[in-house]
PDB file of C-alpha atoms in Angstrom:
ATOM      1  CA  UNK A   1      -5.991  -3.151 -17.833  1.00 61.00           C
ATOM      2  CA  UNK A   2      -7.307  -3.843 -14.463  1.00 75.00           C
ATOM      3  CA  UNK A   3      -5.907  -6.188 -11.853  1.00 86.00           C
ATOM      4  CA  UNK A   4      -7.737  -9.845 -11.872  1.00 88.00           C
ATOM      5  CA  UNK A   5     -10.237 -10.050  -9.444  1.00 90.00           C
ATOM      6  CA  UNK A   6      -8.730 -11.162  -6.214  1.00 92.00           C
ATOM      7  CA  UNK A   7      -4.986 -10.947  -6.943  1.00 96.00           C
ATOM      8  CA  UNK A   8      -2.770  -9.709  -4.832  1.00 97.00           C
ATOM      9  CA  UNK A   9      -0.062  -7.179  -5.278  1.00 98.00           C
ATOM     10  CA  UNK A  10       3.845  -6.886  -3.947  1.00 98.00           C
ATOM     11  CA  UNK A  11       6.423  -4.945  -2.587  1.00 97.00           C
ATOM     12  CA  UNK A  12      10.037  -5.305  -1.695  1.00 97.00           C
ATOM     13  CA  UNK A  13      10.762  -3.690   1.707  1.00 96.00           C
ATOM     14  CA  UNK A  14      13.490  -3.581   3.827  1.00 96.00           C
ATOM     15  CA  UNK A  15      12.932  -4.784   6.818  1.00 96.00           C
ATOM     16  CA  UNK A  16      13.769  -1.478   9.063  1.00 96.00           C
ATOM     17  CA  UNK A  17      11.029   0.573   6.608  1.00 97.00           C
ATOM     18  CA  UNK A  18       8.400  -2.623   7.499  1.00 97.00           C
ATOM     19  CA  UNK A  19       9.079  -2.063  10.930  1.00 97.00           C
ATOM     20  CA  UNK A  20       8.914   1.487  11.716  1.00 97.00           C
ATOM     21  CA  UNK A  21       5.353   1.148   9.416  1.00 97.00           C
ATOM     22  CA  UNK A  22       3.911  -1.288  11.479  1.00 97.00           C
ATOM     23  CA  UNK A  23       4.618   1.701  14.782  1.00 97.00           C
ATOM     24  CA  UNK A  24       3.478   4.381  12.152  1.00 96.00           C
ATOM     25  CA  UNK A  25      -0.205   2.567  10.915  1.00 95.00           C
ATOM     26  CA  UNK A  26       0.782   2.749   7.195  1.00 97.00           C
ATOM     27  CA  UNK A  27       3.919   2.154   4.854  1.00 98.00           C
ATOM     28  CA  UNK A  28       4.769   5.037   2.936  1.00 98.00           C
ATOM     29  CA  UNK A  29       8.524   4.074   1.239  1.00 97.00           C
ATOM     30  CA  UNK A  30       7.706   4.098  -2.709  1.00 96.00           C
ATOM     31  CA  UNK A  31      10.920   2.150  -3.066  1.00 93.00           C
ATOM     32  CA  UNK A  32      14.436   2.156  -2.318  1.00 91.00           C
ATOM     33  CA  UNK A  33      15.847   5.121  -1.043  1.00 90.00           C
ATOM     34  CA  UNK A  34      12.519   6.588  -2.426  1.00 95.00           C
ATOM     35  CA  UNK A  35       9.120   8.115  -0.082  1.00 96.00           C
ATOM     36  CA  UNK A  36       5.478   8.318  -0.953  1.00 97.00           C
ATOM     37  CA  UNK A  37       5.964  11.889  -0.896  1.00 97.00           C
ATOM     38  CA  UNK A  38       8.758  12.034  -3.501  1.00 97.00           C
ATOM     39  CA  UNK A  39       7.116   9.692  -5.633  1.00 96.00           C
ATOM     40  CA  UNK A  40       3.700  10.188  -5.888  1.00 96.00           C
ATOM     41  CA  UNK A  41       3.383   6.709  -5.491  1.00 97.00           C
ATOM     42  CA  UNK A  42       4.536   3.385  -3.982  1.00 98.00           C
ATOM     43  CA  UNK A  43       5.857   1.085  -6.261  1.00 96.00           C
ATOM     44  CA  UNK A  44       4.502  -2.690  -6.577  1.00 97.00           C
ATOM     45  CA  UNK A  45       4.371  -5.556  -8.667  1.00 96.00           C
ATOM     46  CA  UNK A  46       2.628  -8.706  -9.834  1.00 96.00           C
ATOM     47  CA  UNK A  47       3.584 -11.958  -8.672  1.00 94.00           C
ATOM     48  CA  UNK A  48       5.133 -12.731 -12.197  1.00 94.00           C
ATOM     49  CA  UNK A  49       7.075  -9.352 -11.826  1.00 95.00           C
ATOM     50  CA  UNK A  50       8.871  -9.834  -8.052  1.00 95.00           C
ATOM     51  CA  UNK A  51      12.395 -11.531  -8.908  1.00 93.00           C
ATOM     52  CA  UNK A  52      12.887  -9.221 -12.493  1.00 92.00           C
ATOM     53  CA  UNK A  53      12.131  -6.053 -10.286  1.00 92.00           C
ATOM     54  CA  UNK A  54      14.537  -7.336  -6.830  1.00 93.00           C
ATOM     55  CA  UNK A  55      17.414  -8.541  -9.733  1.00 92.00           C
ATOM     56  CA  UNK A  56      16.780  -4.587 -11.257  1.00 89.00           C
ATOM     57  CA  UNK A  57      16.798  -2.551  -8.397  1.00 89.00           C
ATOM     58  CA  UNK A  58      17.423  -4.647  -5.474  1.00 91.00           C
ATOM     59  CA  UNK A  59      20.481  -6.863  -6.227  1.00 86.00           C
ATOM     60  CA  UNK A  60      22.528  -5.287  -4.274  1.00 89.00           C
ATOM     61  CA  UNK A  61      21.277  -4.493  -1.030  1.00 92.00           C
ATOM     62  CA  UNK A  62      22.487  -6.354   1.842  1.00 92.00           C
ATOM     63  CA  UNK A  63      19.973  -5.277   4.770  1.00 93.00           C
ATOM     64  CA  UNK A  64      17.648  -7.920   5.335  1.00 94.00           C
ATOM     65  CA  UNK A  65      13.674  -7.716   2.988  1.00 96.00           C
ATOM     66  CA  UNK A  66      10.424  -8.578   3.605  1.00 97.00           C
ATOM     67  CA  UNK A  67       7.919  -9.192   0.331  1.00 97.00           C
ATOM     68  CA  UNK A  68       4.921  -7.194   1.460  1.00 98.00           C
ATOM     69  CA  UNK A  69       2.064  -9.423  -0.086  1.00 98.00           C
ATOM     70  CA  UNK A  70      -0.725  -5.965  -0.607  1.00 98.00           C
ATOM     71  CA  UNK A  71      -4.813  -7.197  -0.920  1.00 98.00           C
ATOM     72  CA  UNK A  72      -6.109  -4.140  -3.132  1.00 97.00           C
ATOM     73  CA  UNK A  73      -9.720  -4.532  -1.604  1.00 96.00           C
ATOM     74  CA  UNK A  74      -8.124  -3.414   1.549  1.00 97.00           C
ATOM     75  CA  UNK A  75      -6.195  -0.505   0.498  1.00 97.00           C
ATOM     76  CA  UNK A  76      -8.165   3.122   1.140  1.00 96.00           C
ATOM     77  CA  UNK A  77      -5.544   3.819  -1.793  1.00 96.00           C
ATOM     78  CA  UNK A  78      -5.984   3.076  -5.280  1.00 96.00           C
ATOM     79  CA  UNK A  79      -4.149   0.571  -7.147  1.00 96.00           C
ATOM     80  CA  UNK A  80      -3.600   1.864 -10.545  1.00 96.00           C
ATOM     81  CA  UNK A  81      -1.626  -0.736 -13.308  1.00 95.00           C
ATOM     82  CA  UNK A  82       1.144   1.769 -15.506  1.00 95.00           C
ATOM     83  CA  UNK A  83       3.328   0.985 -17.975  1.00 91.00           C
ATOM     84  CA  UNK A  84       6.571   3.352 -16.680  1.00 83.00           C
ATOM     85  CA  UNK A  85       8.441   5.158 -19.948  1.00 85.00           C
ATOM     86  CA  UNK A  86      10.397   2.421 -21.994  1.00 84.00           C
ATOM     87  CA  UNK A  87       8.657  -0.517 -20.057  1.00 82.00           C
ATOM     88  CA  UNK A  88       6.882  -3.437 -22.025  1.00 87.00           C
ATOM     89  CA  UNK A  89       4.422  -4.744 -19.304  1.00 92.00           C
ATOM     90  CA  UNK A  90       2.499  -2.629 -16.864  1.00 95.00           C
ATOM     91  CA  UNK A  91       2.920  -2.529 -13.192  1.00 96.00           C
ATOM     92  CA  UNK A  92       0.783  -1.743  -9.812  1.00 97.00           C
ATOM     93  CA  UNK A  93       1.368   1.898  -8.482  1.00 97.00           C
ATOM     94  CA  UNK A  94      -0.542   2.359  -5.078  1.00 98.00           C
ATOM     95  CA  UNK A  95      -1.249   5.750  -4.847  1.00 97.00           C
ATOM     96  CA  UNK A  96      -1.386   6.571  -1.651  1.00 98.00           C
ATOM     97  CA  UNK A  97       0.211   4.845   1.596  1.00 98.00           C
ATOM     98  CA  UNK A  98      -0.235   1.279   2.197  1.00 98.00           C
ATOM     99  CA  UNK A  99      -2.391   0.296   4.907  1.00 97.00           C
ATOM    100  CA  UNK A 100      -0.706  -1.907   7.731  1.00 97.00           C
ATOM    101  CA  UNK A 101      -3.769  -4.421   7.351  1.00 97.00           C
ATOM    102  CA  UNK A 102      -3.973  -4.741   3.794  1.00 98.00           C
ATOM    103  CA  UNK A 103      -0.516  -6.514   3.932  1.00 98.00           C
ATOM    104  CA  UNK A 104      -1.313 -10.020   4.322  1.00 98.00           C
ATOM    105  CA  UNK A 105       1.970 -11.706   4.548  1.00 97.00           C
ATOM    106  CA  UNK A 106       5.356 -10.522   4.924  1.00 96.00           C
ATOM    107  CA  UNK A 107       7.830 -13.070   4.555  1.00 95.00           C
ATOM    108  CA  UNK A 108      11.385 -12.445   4.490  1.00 93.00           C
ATOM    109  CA  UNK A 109      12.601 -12.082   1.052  1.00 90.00           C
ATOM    110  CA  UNK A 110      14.829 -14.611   1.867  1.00 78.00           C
ATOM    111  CA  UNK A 111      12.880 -17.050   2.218  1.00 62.00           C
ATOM    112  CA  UNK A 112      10.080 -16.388  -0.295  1.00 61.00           C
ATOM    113  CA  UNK A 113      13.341 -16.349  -3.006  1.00 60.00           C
ATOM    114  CA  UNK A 114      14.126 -19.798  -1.201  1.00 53.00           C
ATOM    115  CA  UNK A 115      10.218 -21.398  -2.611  1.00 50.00           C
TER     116      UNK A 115
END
């Protein structure tokens, strides 16, 4: 099942990982405490997805987010949706490092929970 033409993709980041990115050209954290590298992958969801995936593996971390809004047509990585073992609904796995300009917005997480 692809992704619908023109949607965009996200990913919780802490703010210190967004930052040293932006020096290095590309993101390459899959997810927490988690590299590309390690991975194979960087983790991302739908829109729909973002609060179920910050309540299950984000809840608890108290350094300060960003929500990395990703537009696939500007990723030299592809997107690829997988269901992971024991999941119900697919998600986006970018495989590959995230390009600094395909991130179009980057709002803190606390304010994007705050809409």
């Amino acid at each position: 099942m692809p992704l619908d033409e023109g949607e965009h993709v996200f990913h919780l980041a802490l703010v210190a990982d967004w930052e040293q990115a932006k020096r290095d050209g590309d993101y390459r954290i899959s997810t927490l405490g988690r590299s590309l590298a390690q991975e194979g992958f960087v983790h991302a969801s739908r829109a729909q997805q973002v609060r179920g995936v910050h309540d299950a593996f984000y809840g608890g971390v108290t350094e300060p987010m960003v929500l990395l809004e990703i537009d696939p047509t500007l990723l030299a990585s592809p997107v690829v949706l997988e269901a992971p073992d024991g999941a119900d609904e697919a998600f986006p796995h970018i495989y590959g490092p995230v390009d600094i300009g395909a991130v179009v917005a980057a709002p803190s997480w606390e304010q994007h929970a705050g809409e």
